[in-house]
mmCIF file of C-alpha atoms in Angstrom:
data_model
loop_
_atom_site.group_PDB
_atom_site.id
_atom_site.type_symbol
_atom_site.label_atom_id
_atom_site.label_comp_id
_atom_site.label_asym_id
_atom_site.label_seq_id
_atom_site.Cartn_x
_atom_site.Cartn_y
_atom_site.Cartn_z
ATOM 1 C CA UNK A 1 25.940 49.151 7.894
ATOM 2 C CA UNK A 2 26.109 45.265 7.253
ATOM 3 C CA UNK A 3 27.399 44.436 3.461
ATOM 4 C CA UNK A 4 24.508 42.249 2.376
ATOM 5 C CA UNK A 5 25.925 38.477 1.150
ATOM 6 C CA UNK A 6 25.746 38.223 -2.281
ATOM 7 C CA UNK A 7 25.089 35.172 -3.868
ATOM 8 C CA UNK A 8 28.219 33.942 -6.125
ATOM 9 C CA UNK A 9 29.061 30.917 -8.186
ATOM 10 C CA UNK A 10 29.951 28.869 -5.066
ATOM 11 C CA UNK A 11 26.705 29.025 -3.511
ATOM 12 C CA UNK A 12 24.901 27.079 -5.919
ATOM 13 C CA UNK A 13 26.800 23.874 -4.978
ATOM 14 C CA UNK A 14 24.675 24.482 -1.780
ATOM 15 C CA UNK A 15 21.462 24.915 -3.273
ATOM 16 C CA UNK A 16 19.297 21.803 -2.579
ATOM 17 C CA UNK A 17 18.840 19.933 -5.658
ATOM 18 C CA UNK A 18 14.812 19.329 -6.785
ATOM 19 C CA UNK A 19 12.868 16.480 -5.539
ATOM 20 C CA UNK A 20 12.188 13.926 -8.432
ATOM 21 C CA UNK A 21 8.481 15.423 -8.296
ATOM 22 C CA UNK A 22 10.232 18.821 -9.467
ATOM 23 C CA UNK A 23 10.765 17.008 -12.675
ATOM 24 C CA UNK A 24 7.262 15.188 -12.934
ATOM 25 C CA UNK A 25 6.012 18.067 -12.985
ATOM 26 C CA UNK A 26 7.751 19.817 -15.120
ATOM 27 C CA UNK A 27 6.661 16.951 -17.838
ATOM 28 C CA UNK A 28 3.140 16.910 -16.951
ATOM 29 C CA UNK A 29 2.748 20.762 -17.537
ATOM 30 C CA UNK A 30 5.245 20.519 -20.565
ATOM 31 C CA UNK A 31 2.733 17.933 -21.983
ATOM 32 C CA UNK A 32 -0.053 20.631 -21.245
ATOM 33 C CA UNK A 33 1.333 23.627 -22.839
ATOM 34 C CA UNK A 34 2.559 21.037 -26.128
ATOM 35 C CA UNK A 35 -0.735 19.499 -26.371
ATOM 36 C CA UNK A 36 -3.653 21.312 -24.049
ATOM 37 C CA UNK A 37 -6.305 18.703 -24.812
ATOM 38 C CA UNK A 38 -4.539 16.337 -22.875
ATOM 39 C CA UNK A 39 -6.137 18.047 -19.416
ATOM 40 C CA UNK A 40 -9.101 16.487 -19.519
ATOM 41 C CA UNK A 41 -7.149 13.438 -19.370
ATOM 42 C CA UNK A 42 -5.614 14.535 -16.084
ATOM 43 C CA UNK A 43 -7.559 14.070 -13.406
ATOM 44 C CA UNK A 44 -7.463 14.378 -9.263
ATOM 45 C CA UNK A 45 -5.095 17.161 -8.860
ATOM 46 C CA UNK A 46 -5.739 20.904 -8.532
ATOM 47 C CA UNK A 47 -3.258 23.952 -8.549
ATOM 48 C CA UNK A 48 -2.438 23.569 -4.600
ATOM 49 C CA UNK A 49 -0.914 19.581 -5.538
ATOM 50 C CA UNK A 50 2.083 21.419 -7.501
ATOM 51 C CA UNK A 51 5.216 21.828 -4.938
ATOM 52 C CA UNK A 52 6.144 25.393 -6.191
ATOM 53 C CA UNK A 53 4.131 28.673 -6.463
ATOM 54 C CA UNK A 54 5.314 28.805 -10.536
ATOM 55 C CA UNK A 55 3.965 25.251 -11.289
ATOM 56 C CA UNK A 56 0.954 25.991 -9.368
ATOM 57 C CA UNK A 57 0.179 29.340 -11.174
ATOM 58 C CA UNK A 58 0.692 27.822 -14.844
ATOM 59 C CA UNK A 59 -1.291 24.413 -13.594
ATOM 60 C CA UNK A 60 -4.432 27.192 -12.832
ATOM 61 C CA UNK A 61 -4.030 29.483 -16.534
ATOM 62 C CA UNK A 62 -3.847 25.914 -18.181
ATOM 63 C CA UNK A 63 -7.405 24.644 -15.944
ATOM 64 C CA UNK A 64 -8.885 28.078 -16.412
ATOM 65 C CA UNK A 65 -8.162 29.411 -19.876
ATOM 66 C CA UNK A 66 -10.265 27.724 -23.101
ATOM 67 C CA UNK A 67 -8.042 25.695 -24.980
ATOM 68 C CA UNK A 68 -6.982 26.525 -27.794
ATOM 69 C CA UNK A 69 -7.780 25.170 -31.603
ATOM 70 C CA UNK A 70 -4.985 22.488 -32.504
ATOM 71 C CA UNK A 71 -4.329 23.339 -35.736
ATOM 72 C CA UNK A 72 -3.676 27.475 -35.040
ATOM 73 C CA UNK A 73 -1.957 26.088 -31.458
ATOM 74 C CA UNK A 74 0.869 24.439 -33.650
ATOM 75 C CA UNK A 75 1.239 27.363 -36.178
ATOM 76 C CA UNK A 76 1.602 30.189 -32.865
ATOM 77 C CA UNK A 77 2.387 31.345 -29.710
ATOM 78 C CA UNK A 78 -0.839 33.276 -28.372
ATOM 79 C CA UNK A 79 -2.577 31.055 -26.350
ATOM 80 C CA UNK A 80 0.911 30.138 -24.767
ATOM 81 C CA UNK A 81 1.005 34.194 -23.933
ATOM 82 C CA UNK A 82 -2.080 33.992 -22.239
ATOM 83 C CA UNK A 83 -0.885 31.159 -20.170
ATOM 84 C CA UNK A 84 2.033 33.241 -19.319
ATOM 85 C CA UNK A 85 0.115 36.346 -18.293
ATOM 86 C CA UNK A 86 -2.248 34.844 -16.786
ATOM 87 C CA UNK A 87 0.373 32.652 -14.541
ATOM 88 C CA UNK A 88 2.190 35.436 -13.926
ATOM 89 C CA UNK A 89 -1.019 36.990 -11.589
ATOM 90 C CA UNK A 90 -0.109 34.142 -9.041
ATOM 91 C CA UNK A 91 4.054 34.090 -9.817
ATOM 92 C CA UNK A 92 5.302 37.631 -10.968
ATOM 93 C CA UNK A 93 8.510 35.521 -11.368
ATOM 94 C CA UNK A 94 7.373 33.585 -14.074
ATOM 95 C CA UNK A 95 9.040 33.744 -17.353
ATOM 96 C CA UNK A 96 8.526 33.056 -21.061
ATOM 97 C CA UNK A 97 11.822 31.198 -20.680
ATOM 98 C CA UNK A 98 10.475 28.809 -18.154
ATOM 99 C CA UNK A 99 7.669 27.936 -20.343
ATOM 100 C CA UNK A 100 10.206 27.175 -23.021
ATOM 101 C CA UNK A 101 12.073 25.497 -20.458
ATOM 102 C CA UNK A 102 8.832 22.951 -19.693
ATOM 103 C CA UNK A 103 8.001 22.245 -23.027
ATOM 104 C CA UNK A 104 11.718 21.178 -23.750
ATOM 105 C CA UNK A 105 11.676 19.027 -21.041
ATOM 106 C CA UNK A 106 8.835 16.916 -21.311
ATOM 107 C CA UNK A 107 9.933 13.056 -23.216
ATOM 108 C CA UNK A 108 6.325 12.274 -24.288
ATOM 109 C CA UNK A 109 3.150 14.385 -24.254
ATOM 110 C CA UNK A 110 1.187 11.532 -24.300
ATOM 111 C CA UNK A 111 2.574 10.217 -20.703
ATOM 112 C CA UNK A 112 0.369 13.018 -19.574
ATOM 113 C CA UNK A 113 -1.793 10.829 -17.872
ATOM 114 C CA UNK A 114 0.581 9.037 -16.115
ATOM 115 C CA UNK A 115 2.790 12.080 -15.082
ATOM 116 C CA UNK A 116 -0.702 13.553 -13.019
ATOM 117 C CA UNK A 117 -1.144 10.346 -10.875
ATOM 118 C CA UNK A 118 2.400 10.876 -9.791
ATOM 119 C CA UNK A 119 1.703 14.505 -9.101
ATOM 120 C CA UNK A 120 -1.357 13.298 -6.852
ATOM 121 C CA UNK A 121 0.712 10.394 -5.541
ATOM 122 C CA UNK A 122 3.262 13.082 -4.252
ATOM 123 C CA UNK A 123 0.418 15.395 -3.329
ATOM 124 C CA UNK A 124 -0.975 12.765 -1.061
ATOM 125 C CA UNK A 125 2.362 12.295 0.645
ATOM 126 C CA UNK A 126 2.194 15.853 1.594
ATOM 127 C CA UNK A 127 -0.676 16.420 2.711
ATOM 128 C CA UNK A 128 -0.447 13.364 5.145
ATOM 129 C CA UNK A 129 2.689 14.479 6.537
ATOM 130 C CA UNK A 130 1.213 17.924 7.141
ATOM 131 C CA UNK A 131 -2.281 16.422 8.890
ATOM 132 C CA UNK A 132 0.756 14.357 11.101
ATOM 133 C CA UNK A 133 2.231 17.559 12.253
ATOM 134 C CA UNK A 134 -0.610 19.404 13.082
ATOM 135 C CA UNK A 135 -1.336 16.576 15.462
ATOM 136 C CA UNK A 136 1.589 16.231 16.904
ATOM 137 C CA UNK A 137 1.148 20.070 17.554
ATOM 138 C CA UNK A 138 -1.790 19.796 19.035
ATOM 139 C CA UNK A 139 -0.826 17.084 21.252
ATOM 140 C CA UNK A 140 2.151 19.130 22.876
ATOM 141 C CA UNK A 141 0.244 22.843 22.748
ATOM 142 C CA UNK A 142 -0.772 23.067 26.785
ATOM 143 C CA UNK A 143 -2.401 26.197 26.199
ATOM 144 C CA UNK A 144 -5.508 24.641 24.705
ATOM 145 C CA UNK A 145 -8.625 24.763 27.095
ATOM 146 C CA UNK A 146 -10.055 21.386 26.071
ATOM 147 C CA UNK A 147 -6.906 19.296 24.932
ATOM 148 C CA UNK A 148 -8.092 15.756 24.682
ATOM 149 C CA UNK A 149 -11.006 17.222 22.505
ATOM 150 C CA UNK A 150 -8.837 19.211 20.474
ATOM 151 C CA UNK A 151 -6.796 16.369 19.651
ATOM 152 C CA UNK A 152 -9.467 13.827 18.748
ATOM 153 C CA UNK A 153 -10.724 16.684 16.167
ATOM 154 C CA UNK A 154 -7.300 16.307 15.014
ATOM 155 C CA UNK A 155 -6.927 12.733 15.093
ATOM 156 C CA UNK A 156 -10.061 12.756 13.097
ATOM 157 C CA UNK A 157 -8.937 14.949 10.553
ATOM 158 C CA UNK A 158 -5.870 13.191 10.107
ATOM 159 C CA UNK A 159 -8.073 9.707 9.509
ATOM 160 C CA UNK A 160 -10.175 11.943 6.926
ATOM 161 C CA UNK A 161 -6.810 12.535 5.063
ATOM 162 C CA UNK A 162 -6.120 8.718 5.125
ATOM 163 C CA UNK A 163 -9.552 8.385 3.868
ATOM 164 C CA UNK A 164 -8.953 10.352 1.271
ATOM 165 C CA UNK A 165 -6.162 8.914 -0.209
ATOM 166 C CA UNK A 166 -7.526 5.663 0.251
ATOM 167 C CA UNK A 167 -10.236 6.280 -2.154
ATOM 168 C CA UNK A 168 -7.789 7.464 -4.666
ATOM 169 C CA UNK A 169 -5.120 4.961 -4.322
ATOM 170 C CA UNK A 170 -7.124 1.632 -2.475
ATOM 171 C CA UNK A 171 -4.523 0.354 -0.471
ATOM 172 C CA UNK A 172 -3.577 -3.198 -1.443
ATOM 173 C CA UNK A 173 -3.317 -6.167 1.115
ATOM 174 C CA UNK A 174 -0.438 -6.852 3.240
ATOM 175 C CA UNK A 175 1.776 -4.069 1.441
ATOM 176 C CA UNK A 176 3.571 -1.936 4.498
ATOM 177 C CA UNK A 177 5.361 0.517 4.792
ATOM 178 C CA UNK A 178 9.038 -0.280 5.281
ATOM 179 C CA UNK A 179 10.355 3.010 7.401
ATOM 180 C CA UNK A 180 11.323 2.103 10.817
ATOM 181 C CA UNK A 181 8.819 3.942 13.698
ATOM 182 C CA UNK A 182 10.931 6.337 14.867
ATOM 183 C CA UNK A 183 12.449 6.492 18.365
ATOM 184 C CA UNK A 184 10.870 7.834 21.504
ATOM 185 C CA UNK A 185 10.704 11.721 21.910
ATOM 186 C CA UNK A 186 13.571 13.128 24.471
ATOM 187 C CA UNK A 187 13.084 12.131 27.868
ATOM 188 C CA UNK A 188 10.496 14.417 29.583
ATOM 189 C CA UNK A 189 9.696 15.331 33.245
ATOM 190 C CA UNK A 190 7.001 12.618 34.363
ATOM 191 C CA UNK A 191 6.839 13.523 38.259
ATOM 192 C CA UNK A 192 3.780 14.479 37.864
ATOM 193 C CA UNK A 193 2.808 12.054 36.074
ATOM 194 C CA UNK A 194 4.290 9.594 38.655
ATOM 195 C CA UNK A 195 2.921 10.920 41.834
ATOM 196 C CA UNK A 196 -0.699 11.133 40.470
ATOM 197 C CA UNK A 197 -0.045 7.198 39.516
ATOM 198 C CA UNK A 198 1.380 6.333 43.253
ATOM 199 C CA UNK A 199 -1.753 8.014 44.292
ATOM 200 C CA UNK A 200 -3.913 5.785 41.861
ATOM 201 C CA UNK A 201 -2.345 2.764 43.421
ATOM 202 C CA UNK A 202 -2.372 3.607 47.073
ATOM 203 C CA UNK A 203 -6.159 4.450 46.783
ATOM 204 C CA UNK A 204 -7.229 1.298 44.492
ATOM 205 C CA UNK A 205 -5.537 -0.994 47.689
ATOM 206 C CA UNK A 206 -7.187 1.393 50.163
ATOM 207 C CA UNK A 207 -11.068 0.980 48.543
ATOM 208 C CA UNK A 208 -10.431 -2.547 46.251
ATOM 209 C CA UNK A 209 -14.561 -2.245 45.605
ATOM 210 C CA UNK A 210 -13.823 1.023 43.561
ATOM 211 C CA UNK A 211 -11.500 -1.171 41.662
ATOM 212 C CA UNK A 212 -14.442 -2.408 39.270
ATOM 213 C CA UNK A 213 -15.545 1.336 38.031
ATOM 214 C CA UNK A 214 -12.474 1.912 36.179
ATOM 215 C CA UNK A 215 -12.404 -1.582 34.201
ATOM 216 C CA UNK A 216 -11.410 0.457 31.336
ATOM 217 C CA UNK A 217 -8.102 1.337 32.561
ATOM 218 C CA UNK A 218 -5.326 -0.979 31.305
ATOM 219 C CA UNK A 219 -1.964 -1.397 32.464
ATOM 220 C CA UNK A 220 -0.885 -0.067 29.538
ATOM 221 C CA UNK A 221 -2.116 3.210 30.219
ATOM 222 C CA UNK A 222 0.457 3.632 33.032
ATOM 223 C CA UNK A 223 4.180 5.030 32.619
ATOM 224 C CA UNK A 224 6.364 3.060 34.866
ATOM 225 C CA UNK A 225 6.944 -0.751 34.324
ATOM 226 C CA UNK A 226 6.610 -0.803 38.537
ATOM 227 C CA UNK A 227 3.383 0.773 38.333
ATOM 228 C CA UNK A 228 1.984 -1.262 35.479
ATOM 229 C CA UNK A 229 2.480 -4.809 37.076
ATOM 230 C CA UNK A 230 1.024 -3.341 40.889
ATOM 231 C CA UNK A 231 -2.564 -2.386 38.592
ATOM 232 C CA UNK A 232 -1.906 -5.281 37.427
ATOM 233 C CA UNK A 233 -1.974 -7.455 40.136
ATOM 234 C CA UNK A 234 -4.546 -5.205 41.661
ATOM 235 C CA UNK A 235 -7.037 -5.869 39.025
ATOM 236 C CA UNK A 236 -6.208 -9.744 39.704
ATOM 237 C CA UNK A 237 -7.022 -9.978 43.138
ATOM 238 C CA UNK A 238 -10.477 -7.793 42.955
ATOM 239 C CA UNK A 239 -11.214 -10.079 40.594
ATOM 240 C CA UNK A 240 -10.597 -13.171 42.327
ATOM 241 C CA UNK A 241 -12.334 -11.475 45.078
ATOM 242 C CA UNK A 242 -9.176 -11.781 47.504
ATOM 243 C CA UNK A 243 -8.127 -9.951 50.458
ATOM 244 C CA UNK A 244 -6.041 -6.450 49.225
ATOM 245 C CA UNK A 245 -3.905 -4.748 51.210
ATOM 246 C CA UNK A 246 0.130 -3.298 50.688
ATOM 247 C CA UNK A 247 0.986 -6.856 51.582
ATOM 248 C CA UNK A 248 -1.428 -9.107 49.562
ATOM 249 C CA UNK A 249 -0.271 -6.855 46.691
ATOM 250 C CA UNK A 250 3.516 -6.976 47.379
ATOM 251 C CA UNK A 251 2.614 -10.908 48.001
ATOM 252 C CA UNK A 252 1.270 -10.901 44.175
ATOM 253 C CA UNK A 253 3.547 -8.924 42.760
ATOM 254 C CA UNK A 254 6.124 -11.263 43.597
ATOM 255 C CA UNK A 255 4.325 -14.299 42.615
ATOM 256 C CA UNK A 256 4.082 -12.861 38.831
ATOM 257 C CA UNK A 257 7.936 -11.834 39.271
ATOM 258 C CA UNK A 258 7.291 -8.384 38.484
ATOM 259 C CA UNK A 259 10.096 -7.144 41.371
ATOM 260 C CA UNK A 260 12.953 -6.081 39.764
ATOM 261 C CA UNK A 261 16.383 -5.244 40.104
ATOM 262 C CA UNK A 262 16.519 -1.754 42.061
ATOM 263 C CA UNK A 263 12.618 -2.357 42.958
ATOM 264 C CA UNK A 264 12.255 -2.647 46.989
ATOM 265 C CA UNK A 265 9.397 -4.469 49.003
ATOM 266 C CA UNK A 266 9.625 -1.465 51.820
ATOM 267 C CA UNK A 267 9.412 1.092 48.920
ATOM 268 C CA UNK A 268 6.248 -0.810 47.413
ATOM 269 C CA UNK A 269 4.653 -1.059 50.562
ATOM 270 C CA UNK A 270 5.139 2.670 51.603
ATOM 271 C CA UNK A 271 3.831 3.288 47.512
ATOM 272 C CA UNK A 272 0.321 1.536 48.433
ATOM 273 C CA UNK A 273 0.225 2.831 51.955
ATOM 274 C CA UNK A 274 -0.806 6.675 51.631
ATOM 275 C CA UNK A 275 -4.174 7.004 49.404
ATOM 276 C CA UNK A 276 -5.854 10.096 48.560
ATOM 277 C CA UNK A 277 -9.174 11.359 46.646
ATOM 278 C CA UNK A 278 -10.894 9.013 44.847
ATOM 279 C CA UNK A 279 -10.101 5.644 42.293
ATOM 280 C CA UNK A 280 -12.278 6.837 39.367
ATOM 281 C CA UNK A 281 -10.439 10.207 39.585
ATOM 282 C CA UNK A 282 -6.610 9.313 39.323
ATOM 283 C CA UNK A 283 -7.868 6.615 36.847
ATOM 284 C CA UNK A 284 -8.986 9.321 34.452
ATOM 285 C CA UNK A 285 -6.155 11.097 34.717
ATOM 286 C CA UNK A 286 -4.021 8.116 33.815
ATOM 287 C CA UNK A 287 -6.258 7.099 30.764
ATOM 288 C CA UNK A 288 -6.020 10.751 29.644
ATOM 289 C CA UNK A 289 -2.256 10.899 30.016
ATOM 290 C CA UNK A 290 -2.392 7.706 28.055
ATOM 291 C CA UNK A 291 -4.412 8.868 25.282
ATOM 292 C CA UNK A 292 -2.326 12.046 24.752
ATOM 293 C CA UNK A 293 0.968 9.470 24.536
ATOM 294 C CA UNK A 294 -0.885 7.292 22.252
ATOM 295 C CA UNK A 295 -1.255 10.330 19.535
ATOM 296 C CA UNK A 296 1.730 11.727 20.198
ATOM 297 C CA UNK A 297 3.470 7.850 19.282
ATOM 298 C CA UNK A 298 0.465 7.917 16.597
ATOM 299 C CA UNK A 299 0.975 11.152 14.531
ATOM 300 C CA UNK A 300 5.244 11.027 15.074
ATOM 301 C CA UNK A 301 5.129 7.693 13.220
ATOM 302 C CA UNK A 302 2.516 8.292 10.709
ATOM 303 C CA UNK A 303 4.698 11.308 9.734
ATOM 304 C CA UNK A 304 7.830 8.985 9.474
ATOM 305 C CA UNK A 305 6.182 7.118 7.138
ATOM 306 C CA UNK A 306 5.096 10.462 5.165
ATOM 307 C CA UNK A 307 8.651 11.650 5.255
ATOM 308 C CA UNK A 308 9.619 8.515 3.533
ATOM 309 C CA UNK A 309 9.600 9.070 -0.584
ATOM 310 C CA UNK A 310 9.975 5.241 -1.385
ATOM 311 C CA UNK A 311 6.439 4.557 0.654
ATOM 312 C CA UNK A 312 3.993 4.241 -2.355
ATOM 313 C CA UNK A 313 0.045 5.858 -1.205
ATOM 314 C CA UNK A 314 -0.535 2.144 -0.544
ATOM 315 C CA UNK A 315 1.672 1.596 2.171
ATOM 316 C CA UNK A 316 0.760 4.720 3.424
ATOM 317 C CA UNK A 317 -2.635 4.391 3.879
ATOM 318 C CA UNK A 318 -2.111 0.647 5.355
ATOM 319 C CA UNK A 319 0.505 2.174 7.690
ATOM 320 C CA UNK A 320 -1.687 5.024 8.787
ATOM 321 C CA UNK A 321 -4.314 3.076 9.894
ATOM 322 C CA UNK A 322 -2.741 0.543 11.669
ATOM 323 C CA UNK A 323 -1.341 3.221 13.701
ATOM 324 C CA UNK A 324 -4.806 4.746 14.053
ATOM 325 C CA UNK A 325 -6.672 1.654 14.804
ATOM 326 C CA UNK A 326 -4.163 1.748 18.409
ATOM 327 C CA UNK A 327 -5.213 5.278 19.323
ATOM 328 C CA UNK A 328 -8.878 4.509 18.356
ATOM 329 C CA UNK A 329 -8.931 1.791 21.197
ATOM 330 C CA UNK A 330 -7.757 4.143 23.582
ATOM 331 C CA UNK A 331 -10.332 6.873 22.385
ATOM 332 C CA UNK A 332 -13.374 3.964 23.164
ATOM 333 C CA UNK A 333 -11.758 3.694 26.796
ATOM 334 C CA UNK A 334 -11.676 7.445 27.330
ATOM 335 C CA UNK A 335 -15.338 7.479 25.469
ATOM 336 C CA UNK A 336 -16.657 4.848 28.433
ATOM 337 C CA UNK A 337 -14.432 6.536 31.426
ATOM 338 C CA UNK A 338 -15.905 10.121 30.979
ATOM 339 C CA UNK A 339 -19.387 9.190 29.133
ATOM 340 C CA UNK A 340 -18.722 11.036 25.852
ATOM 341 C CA UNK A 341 -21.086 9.988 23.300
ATOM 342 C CA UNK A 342 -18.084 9.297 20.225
ATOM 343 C CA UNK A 343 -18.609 11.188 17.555
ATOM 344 C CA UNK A 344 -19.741 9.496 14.419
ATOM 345 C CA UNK A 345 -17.033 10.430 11.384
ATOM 346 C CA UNK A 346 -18.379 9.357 7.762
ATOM 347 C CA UNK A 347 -16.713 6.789 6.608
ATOM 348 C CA UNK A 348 -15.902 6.888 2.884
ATOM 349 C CA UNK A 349 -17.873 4.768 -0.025
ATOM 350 C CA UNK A 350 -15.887 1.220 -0.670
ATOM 351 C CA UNK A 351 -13.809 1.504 -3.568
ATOM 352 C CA UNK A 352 -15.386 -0.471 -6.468
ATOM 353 C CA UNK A 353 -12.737 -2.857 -7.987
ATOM 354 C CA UNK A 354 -13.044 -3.967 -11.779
ATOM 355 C CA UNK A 355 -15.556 -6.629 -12.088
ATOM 356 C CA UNK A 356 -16.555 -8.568 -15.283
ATOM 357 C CA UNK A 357 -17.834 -6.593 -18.506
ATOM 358 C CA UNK A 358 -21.124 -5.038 -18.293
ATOM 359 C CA UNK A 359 -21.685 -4.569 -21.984
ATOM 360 C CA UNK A 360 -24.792 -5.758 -23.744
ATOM 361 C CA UNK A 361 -23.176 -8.912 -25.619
ATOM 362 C CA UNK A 362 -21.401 -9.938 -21.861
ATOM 363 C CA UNK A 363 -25.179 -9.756 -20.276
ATOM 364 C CA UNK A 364 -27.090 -11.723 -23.016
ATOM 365 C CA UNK A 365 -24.084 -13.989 -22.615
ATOM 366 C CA UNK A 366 -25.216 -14.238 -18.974
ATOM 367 C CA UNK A 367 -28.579 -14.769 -19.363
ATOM 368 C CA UNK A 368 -28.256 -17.690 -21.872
ATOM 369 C CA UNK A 369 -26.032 -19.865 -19.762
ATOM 370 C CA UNK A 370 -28.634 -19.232 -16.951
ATOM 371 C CA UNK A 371 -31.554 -20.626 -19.206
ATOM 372 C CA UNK A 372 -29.825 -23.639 -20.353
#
């Protein structure tokens, strides 16, 4: 039988050491247990916006029990024991000690205020990066009957989250968030992906009058640089009502200089030469493809910026929806390509900022200016 590792003095060098919220929150519910009265000053955050399962549990006796009368609270312990066995329902592990411990470490009870923003702040943080994942999930799970609808949902519930934490923390102008956007994922098999796009191509040159039903498809939405500039000059010449065939095409492409190094005029011509099935078809499947890349490049860099402690709730909430507002323009051209009546998502109430003083002596103030 295995001898089971023992943790020794040496190991703790490896522990991870606590996030700075570790500590805010150590003050805030120090500042509780010193002086409960102070919870009613504490407002937007709930057990579940505490990092660990003990700071959750004593966050939920504090909420839950009655407070206690000041003057018998600073001669005794027993509503501090009811804390502790009522915290210890959620957290067997907790201890009088750590109680102790929390009280000790808090500088200034009356920072209490203060100390529960941060908690939300981090809260926030969290809860975007985990509405990030789950889309980026979604995006890559192929066993999911309706994908593109899936992912919307998600998309949706991600912008909820943003919502969210815009009402609590209204972003303020021009403030972004400084994290890079993170690289590309690895390299990934896009033959299909490809082929289906030659086909596009070949059949667009093949039926140019088809060319007008899929005005919503951008070239953008296609993977290859090559591919790109022949919708490209596709789009051009249907437009300008011109002859299109392989050659006008090639001819095109080479007046917008979009041949490049490695690209051959017999390989573009045998590209457009061999349609099949229909424009509108291979056009969906390209705007689909598109839309699915646009939340995966959404969601990955929304979750950089989540990942980021130094990126305040009002960078990220101006980050996240700049990076929304891109996959929301692709989710209008997939709405008009398939005929999907969008989904209306409430939009939350604008956040009132401070405005003059509404007291009595500040309105008959008002109203005597206007009468002279």
């Amino acid at each position: 039988m295995p001898h089971a590792h023992e943790p020794d003095e040496d190991d703790l060098e490896a522990i991870t050491p606590p996030q700075p919220v570790f500590h805010v929150e150590q003050a805030l519910l120090g500042a509780l247990l010193l002086e409960p009265h102070r919870l009613g000053d504490v407002t937007g955050i709930a057990a579940s916006s505490f990092s660990t399962a003990a700071h959750a549990a004593v966050f939920a006796a504090i909420s839950t029990l009655p407070p206690p009368d000041p003057a018998e609270h600073a001669t005794n312990t027993k509503w501090l024991d009811r804390v502790l066995a009522t915290g210890r329902e959620q957290a067997r592990g907790l201890t009088a000690s750590y109680l102790h411990t929390l009280v000790q470490v808090c500088p200034w009870p009356r920072h209490a205020t203060a100390y529960g923003r941060m908690v939300e702040a981090e809260h926030a943080r969290r809860r975007l990066q985990t509405a990030a994942e789950r889309l980026v999930q979604t995006v890559h799970d192929v066993s999911i009957p309706h994908r593109v609808q899936t992912v919307l949902v998600e998309a949706d519930a991600l912008a909820a989250v943003v919502d969210d934490i815009a009402a609590r923390f209204p972003p303020r102008a021009g403030v972004l968030p400084r994290t890079e956007a993170p690289p590309p994922p690895s390299a990934r098999d896009y033959t299909e992906a490809v082929e289906e796009e030659q086909l596009l191509l070949a059949t667009a040159t093949a039926h140019p009058s088809d060319v007008d039903s899929v005005r919503w498809l951008l070239p953008d939405d296609f993977t290859l640089p090559l591919h790109a500039g022949l919708w490209q000059c596709l789009t051009a010449l249907a437009r300008r009502r011109e002859p299109i065939d392989p050659v006008t095409v090639l001819w095109e492409v080479q007046q917008r200089g979009l041949l490049h190094d490695g690209d051959e005029p017999g390989e573009v011509l045998r590209l457009l030469a061999e349609p099949a099935g229909s424009v509108e078809h291979w056009g969906e499947r390209a705007l689909q493809r598109s839309l699915l890349t646009t939340a995966d490049h959404t969601s990955r860099r929304i979750e950089a910026y989540a990942c980021d402690p130094a990126n305040t709730p009002f960078q990220l909430v101006v980050g996240a929806r700049r990076s929304l507002a891109g996959l929301s323009a692709v989710r209008t051209r997939w709405q008009h390509a398939t005929g999907t009546v969008p989904t209306s998502r409430p939009r939350p109430a604008p956040t009132i900022r401070a405005g003059p003083p509404t007291t009595t002596a500040a309105h008959n103030a008002r109203a005597t200016r206007a009468t002279r």
